Amino acid sequence: MSFCSHFLLLVISLGTVVVHNGVDGTICCAPDQWEGHMYLDYMQIFIDSNTLYLYFNGSVNVSYDYTNSRAFYTIVGTEISPLIPKPEPLNKTYIFDYKKNMQYAIDSDGSCEKSKIDQNMTRQCVQDSGILKSSGKVGDNIITDTYILTLSESFNNVRGTIQRDSCLPVHMVYLVGSDNPDSGSVFSLDVLSTVPRIKNPAIFTPPSSCLKTSRKQSNSKTSQQLETVLTEIFQKRMLYG
């Protein structure tokens, strides 16, 4: 499965399982509005007659606003693979407006691409099917719980860690196998500096360049891949389940 498939199977990531929009059927739900800073690592390895790999490392500033059906994140990172001549940087901002069913992707040069969103926004909740594996502390007084989550047939061993008192995400990791032996992918996400509010609602307003453009296909393979995964995390709820 391509990196694009994974990132559009993730943000994204929380999904093909039953989505609960309320408290029933859940262990806890994160605040309807929150912001944080994420560090992510993604590695994909494919082994047959040749050995190929793809590695992405970067950071994401995220704002999640279920109250107003919108999400925002800026991702900065670098992709490394023998399939590309040199490390490929990425600096891109994404705005999801679920009320208008529109997604905007803004490059660092200000250019914008927009496309339709086919899914509704969902609350970020830990489903009651999650299995509590351990508890611990982060820092001096943040109590955490770690669950094993099944999101779909493909995502059946997701390890997600949350803050016990707020249900805000702390860490998520999952492994995905392949039909080819010794091939597969691993995704790791750390979430830091979370706050249960939106500091600046203006970030959800697309720049003027987005109002003038029509939908177009990106020439950047990395941009398409990251867009896929990020869309999975917020639409399919991989952070929780």
Short mmCIF file of N, CA and C in Angstrom, two decimals, residues 32-122:
data_model
loop_
_atom_site.label_atom_id
_atom_site.label_comp_id
_atom_site.label_asym_id
_atom_site.label_seq_id
_atom_site.Cartn_x
_atom_site.Cartn_y
_atom_site.Cartn_z
N ASP A 32 -14.20 18.95 22.20
CA ASP A 32 -14.65 19.23 20.83
C ASP A 32 -13.76 20.26 20.14
N GLN A 33 -12.97 20.99 20.91
CA GLN A 33 -11.98 21.92 20.35
C GLN A 33 -10.65 21.69 21.04
N TRP A 34 -9.60 21.48 20.26
CA TRP A 34 -8.27 21.38 20.85
C TRP A 34 -7.21 21.67 19.81
N GLU A 35 -6.02 22.03 20.29
CA GLU A 35 -4.86 22.29 19.44
C GLU A 35 -3.65 21.58 20.03
N GLY A 36 -2.69 21.28 19.18
CA GLY A 36 -1.47 20.63 19.66
C GLY A 36 -0.39 20.62 18.59
N HIS A 37 0.76 20.11 19.00
CA HIS A 37 1.91 19.98 18.10
C HIS A 37 2.27 18.51 18.02
N MET A 38 2.38 17.98 16.81
CA MET A 38 2.64 16.56 16.61
C MET A 38 4.01 16.34 15.97
N TYR A 39 4.66 15.26 16.37
CA TYR A 39 5.85 14.76 15.68
C TYR A 39 5.50 13.42 15.08
N LEU A 40 5.78 13.24 13.79
CA LEU A 40 5.41 11.99 13.15
C LEU A 40 6.59 11.36 12.40
N ASP A 41 6.58 10.04 12.40
CA ASP A 41 7.53 9.23 11.63
C ASP A 41 6.74 8.20 10.86
N TYR A 42 7.12 8.01 9.61
CA TYR A 42 6.46 7.01 8.77
C TYR A 42 7.53 6.28 7.96
N MET A 43 7.52 4.96 8.03
CA MET A 43 8.47 4.15 7.26
C MET A 43 7.71 3.07 6.51
N GLN A 44 8.01 2.94 5.22
CA GLN A 44 7.41 1.89 4.41
C GLN A 44 8.55 1.11 3.75
N ILE A 45 8.50 -0.22 3.86
CA ILE A 45 9.54 -1.09 3.29
C ILE A 45 8.88 -2.12 2.39
N PHE A 46 9.45 -2.30 1.21
CA PHE A 46 8.95 -3.29 0.27
C PHE A 46 10.12 -4.15 -0.19
N ILE A 47 10.00 -5.46 0.05
CA ILE A 47 11.08 -6.40 -0.28
C ILE A 47 10.55 -7.48 -1.19
N ASP A 48 11.11 -7.57 -2.41
CA ASP A 48 10.89 -8.74 -3.27
C ASP A 48 12.23 -9.02 -3.92
N SER A 49 12.35 -8.89 -5.26
CA SER A 49 13.65 -9.04 -5.90
C SER A 49 14.54 -7.85 -5.60
N ASN A 50 13.90 -6.72 -5.20
CA ASN A 50 14.63 -5.53 -4.81
C ASN A 50 14.16 -5.09 -3.42
N THR A 51 14.93 -4.26 -2.79
CA THR A 51 14.55 -3.69 -1.50
C THR A 51 14.38 -2.19 -1.66
N LEU A 52 13.16 -1.72 -1.40
CA LEU A 52 12.86 -0.30 -1.50
C LEU A 52 12.29 0.19 -0.19
N TYR A 53 12.51 1.43 0.12
CA TYR A 53 11.95 1.99 1.34
C TYR A 53 11.60 3.45 1.13
N LEU A 54 10.73 3.94 1.99
CA LEU A 54 10.36 5.35 2.04
C LEU A 54 10.28 5.74 3.50
N TYR A 55 10.89 6.87 3.86
CA TYR A 55 10.86 7.35 5.23
C TYR A 55 10.48 8.81 5.25
N PHE A 56 9.52 9.16 6.10
CA PHE A 56 9.14 10.55 6.27
C PHE A 56 9.22 10.91 7.74
N ASN A 57 9.82 12.06 8.03
CA ASN A 57 9.91 12.58 9.38
C ASN A 57 9.51 14.05 9.36
N GLY A 58 8.65 14.45 10.30
CA GLY A 58 8.23 15.85 10.29
C GLY A 58 7.41 16.21 11.51
N SER A 59 6.88 17.41 11.49
CA SER A 59 6.06 17.91 12.59
C SER A 59 4.77 18.51 12.02
N VAL A 60 3.73 18.55 12.85
CA VAL A 60 2.42 19.04 12.43
C VAL A 60 1.84 19.92 13.53
N ASN A 61 1.44 21.12 13.18
CA ASN A 61 0.61 21.95 14.07
C ASN A 61 -0.85 21.71 13.70
N VAL A 62 -1.64 21.28 14.68
CA VAL A 62 -3.01 20.88 14.38
C VAL A 62 -4.00 21.65 15.24
N SER A 63 -5.13 22.02 14.63
CA SER A 63 -6.27 22.62 15.34
C SER A 63 -7.50 21.83 14.94
N TYR A 64 -8.19 21.26 15.92
CA TYR A 64 -9.35 20.40 15.70
C TYR A 64 -10.57 21.09 16.30
N ASP A 65 -11.56 21.37 15.47
CA ASP A 65 -12.73 22.13 15.90
C ASP A 65 -14.00 21.40 15.49
N TYR A 66 -14.40 20.43 16.31
CA TYR A 66 -15.61 19.67 16.01
C TYR A 66 -16.85 20.54 16.16
N THR A 67 -16.80 21.51 17.06
CA THR A 67 -17.94 22.40 17.31
C THR A 67 -18.39 23.09 16.02
N ASN A 68 -17.42 23.52 15.23
CA ASN A 68 -17.71 24.25 13.99
C ASN A 68 -17.38 23.43 12.74
N SER A 69 -17.15 22.13 12.92
CA SER A 69 -16.92 21.20 11.79
C SER A 69 -15.77 21.64 10.89
N ARG A 70 -14.58 21.78 11.49
CA ARG A 70 -13.42 22.19 10.70
C ARG A 70 -12.14 21.73 11.38
N ALA A 71 -11.09 21.60 10.58
CA ALA A 71 -9.78 21.20 11.08
C ALA A 71 -8.71 21.93 10.29
N PHE A 72 -7.57 22.13 10.94
CA PHE A 72 -6.45 22.86 10.34
C PHE A 72 -5.15 22.18 10.76
N TYR A 73 -4.23 22.03 9.83
CA TYR A 73 -2.89 21.62 10.23
C TYR A 73 -1.86 22.05 9.21
N THR A 74 -0.70 22.39 9.73
CA THR A 74 0.48 22.70 8.91
C THR A 74 1.51 21.62 9.14
N ILE A 75 1.99 21.01 8.08
CA ILE A 75 2.97 19.94 8.19
C ILE A 75 4.28 20.35 7.54
N VAL A 76 5.38 20.12 8.25
CA VAL A 76 6.72 20.44 7.77
C VAL A 76 7.58 19.21 7.99
N GLY A 77 8.22 18.73 6.93
CA GLY A 77 9.05 17.55 7.09
C GLY A 77 9.83 17.23 5.84
N THR A 78 10.45 16.04 5.85
CA THR A 78 11.31 15.61 4.75
C THR A 78 11.09 14.14 4.45
N GLU A 79 11.00 13.82 3.18
CA GLU A 79 10.88 12.44 2.72
C GLU A 79 12.21 11.98 2.14
N ILE A 80 12.60 10.75 2.50
CA ILE A 80 13.85 10.15 2.01
C ILE A 80 13.53 8.79 1.40
N SER A 81 14.04 8.55 0.19
CA SER A 81 13.83 7.27 -0.48
C SER A 81 14.82 7.15 -1.63
N PRO A 82 15.29 5.94 -1.93
CA PRO A 82 16.15 5.77 -3.11
C PRO A 82 15.41 6.02 -4.41
N LEU A 83 14.08 6.12 -4.35
CA LEU A 83 13.29 6.39 -5.55
C LEU A 83 13.34 7.86 -5.95
N ILE A 84 13.83 8.72 -5.06
CA ILE A 84 13.96 10.14 -5.39
C ILE A 84 15.43 10.54 -5.28
N PRO A 85 15.89 11.48 -6.11
CA PRO A 85 17.32 11.79 -6.18
C PRO A 85 17.90 12.41 -4.92
N LYS A 86 17.09 13.09 -4.12
CA LYS A 86 17.59 13.73 -2.90
C LYS A 86 16.43 13.88 -1.93
N PRO A 87 16.71 14.13 -0.65
CA PRO A 87 15.61 14.35 0.31
C PRO A 87 14.65 15.42 -0.18
N GLU A 88 13.36 15.13 -0.09
CA GLU A 88 12.34 16.04 -0.59
C GLU A 88 11.61 16.71 0.57
N PRO A 89 11.74 18.04 0.70
CA PRO A 89 11.07 18.74 1.79
C PRO A 89 9.59 18.95 1.51
N LEU A 90 8.83 19.11 2.57
CA LEU A 90 7.41 19.42 2.44
C LEU A 90 7.05 20.48 3.47
N ASN A 91 6.35 21.50 3.04
CA ASN A 91 5.83 22.55 3.92
C ASN A 91 4.46 22.93 3.38
N LYS A 92 3.42 22.43 4.02
CA LYS A 92 2.08 22.59 3.47
C LYS A 92 1.04 22.72 4.57
N THR A 93 0.03 23.54 4.30
CA THR A 93 -1.07 23.75 5.24
C THR A 93 -2.36 23.18 4.66
N TYR A 94 -3.14 22.52 5.50
CA TYR A 94 -4.42 21.95 5.09
C TYR A 94 -5.54 22.53 5.94
N ILE A 95 -6.62 22.92 5.29
CA ILE A 95 -7.82 23.39 5.98
C ILE A 95 -9.00 22.53 5.52
N PHE A 96 -9.71 21.93 6.49
CA PHE A 96 -10.89 21.14 6.20
C PHE A 96 -12.12 21.89 6.68
N ASP A 97 -13.04 22.18 5.78
CA ASP A 97 -14.30 22.82 6.11
C ASP A 97 -15.42 21.83 5.82
N TYR A 98 -15.88 21.13 6.85
CA TYR A 98 -16.85 20.06 6.65
C TYR A 98 -18.25 20.59 6.41
N LYS A 99 -18.55 21.81 6.84
CA LYS A 99 -19.86 22.40 6.55
C LYS A 99 -20.02 22.67 5.07
N LYS A 100 -18.92 23.09 4.42
CA LYS A 100 -18.95 23.37 2.99
C LYS A 100 -18.46 22.19 2.17
N ASN A 101 -18.06 21.10 2.87
CA ASN A 101 -17.52 19.91 2.19
C ASN A 101 -16.33 20.24 1.30
N MET A 102 -15.43 21.10 1.81
CA MET A 102 -14.28 21.52 1.04
C MET A 102 -13.00 21.32 1.83
N GLN A 103 -11.95 20.97 1.09
CA GLN A 103 -10.60 20.84 1.64
C GLN A 103 -9.67 21.74 0.85
N TYR A 104 -8.79 22.46 1.55
CA TYR A 104 -7.84 23.37 0.91
C TYR A 104 -6.43 22.94 1.29
N ALA A 105 -5.55 22.90 0.30
CA ALA A 105 -4.15 22.56 0.52
C ALA A 105 -3.31 23.74 0.03
N ILE A 106 -2.61 24.39 0.96
CA ILE A 106 -1.87 25.61 0.64
C ILE A 106 -0.37 25.35 0.75
N ASP A 107 0.35 25.57 -0.33
CA ASP A 107 1.81 25.42 -0.33
C ASP A 107 2.48 26.62 0.33
N SER A 108 3.76 26.46 0.64
CA SER A 108 4.50 27.53 1.31
C SER A 108 4.61 28.78 0.45
N ASP A 109 4.45 28.65 -0.89
CA ASP A 109 4.50 29.82 -1.77
C ASP A 109 3.14 30.52 -1.88
N GLY A 110 2.14 30.02 -1.16
CA GLY A 110 0.82 30.64 -1.17
C GLY A 110 -0.15 30.06 -2.17
N SER A 111 0.33 29.21 -3.08
CA SER A 111 -0.57 28.59 -4.06
C SER A 111 -1.50 27.62 -3.35
N CYS A 112 -2.68 27.42 -3.94
CA CYS A 112 -3.73 26.65 -3.25
C CYS A 112 -4.39 25.66 -4.20
N GLU A 113 -4.70 24.49 -3.66
CA GLU A 113 -5.50 23.50 -4.35
C GLU A 113 -6.71 23.19 -3.46
N LYS A 114 -7.87 23.00 -4.07
CA LYS A 114 -9.05 22.68 -3.28
C LYS A 114 -9.78 21.49 -3.88
N SER A 115 -10.47 20.76 -3.01
CA SER A 115 -11.18 19.57 -3.46
C SER A 115 -12.34 19.31 -2.52
N LYS A 116 -13.25 18.45 -2.95
CA LYS A 116 -14.43 18.11 -2.17
C LYS A 116 -14.08 17.11 -1.06
N ILE A 117 -14.80 17.19 0.05
CA ILE A 117 -14.70 16.21 1.12
C ILE A 117 -15.93 15.32 1.05
N ASP A 118 -15.72 14.00 1.06
CA ASP A 118 -16.83 13.06 0.91
C ASP A 118 -17.39 12.57 2.23
N GLN A 119 -16.71 12.88 3.35
CA GLN A 119 -17.14 12.34 4.64
C GLN A 119 -17.45 13.46 5.62
N ASN A 120 -18.26 13.14 6.62
CA ASN A 120 -18.56 14.09 7.68
C ASN A 120 -17.47 14.05 8.74
N MET A 121 -17.35 15.13 9.49
CA MET A 121 -16.41 15.15 10.60
C MET A 121 -16.99 14.35 11.75
N THR A 122 -16.13 13.67 12.51
CA THR A 122 -16.58 12.85 13.62
C THR A 122 -15.86 13.26 14.90
#
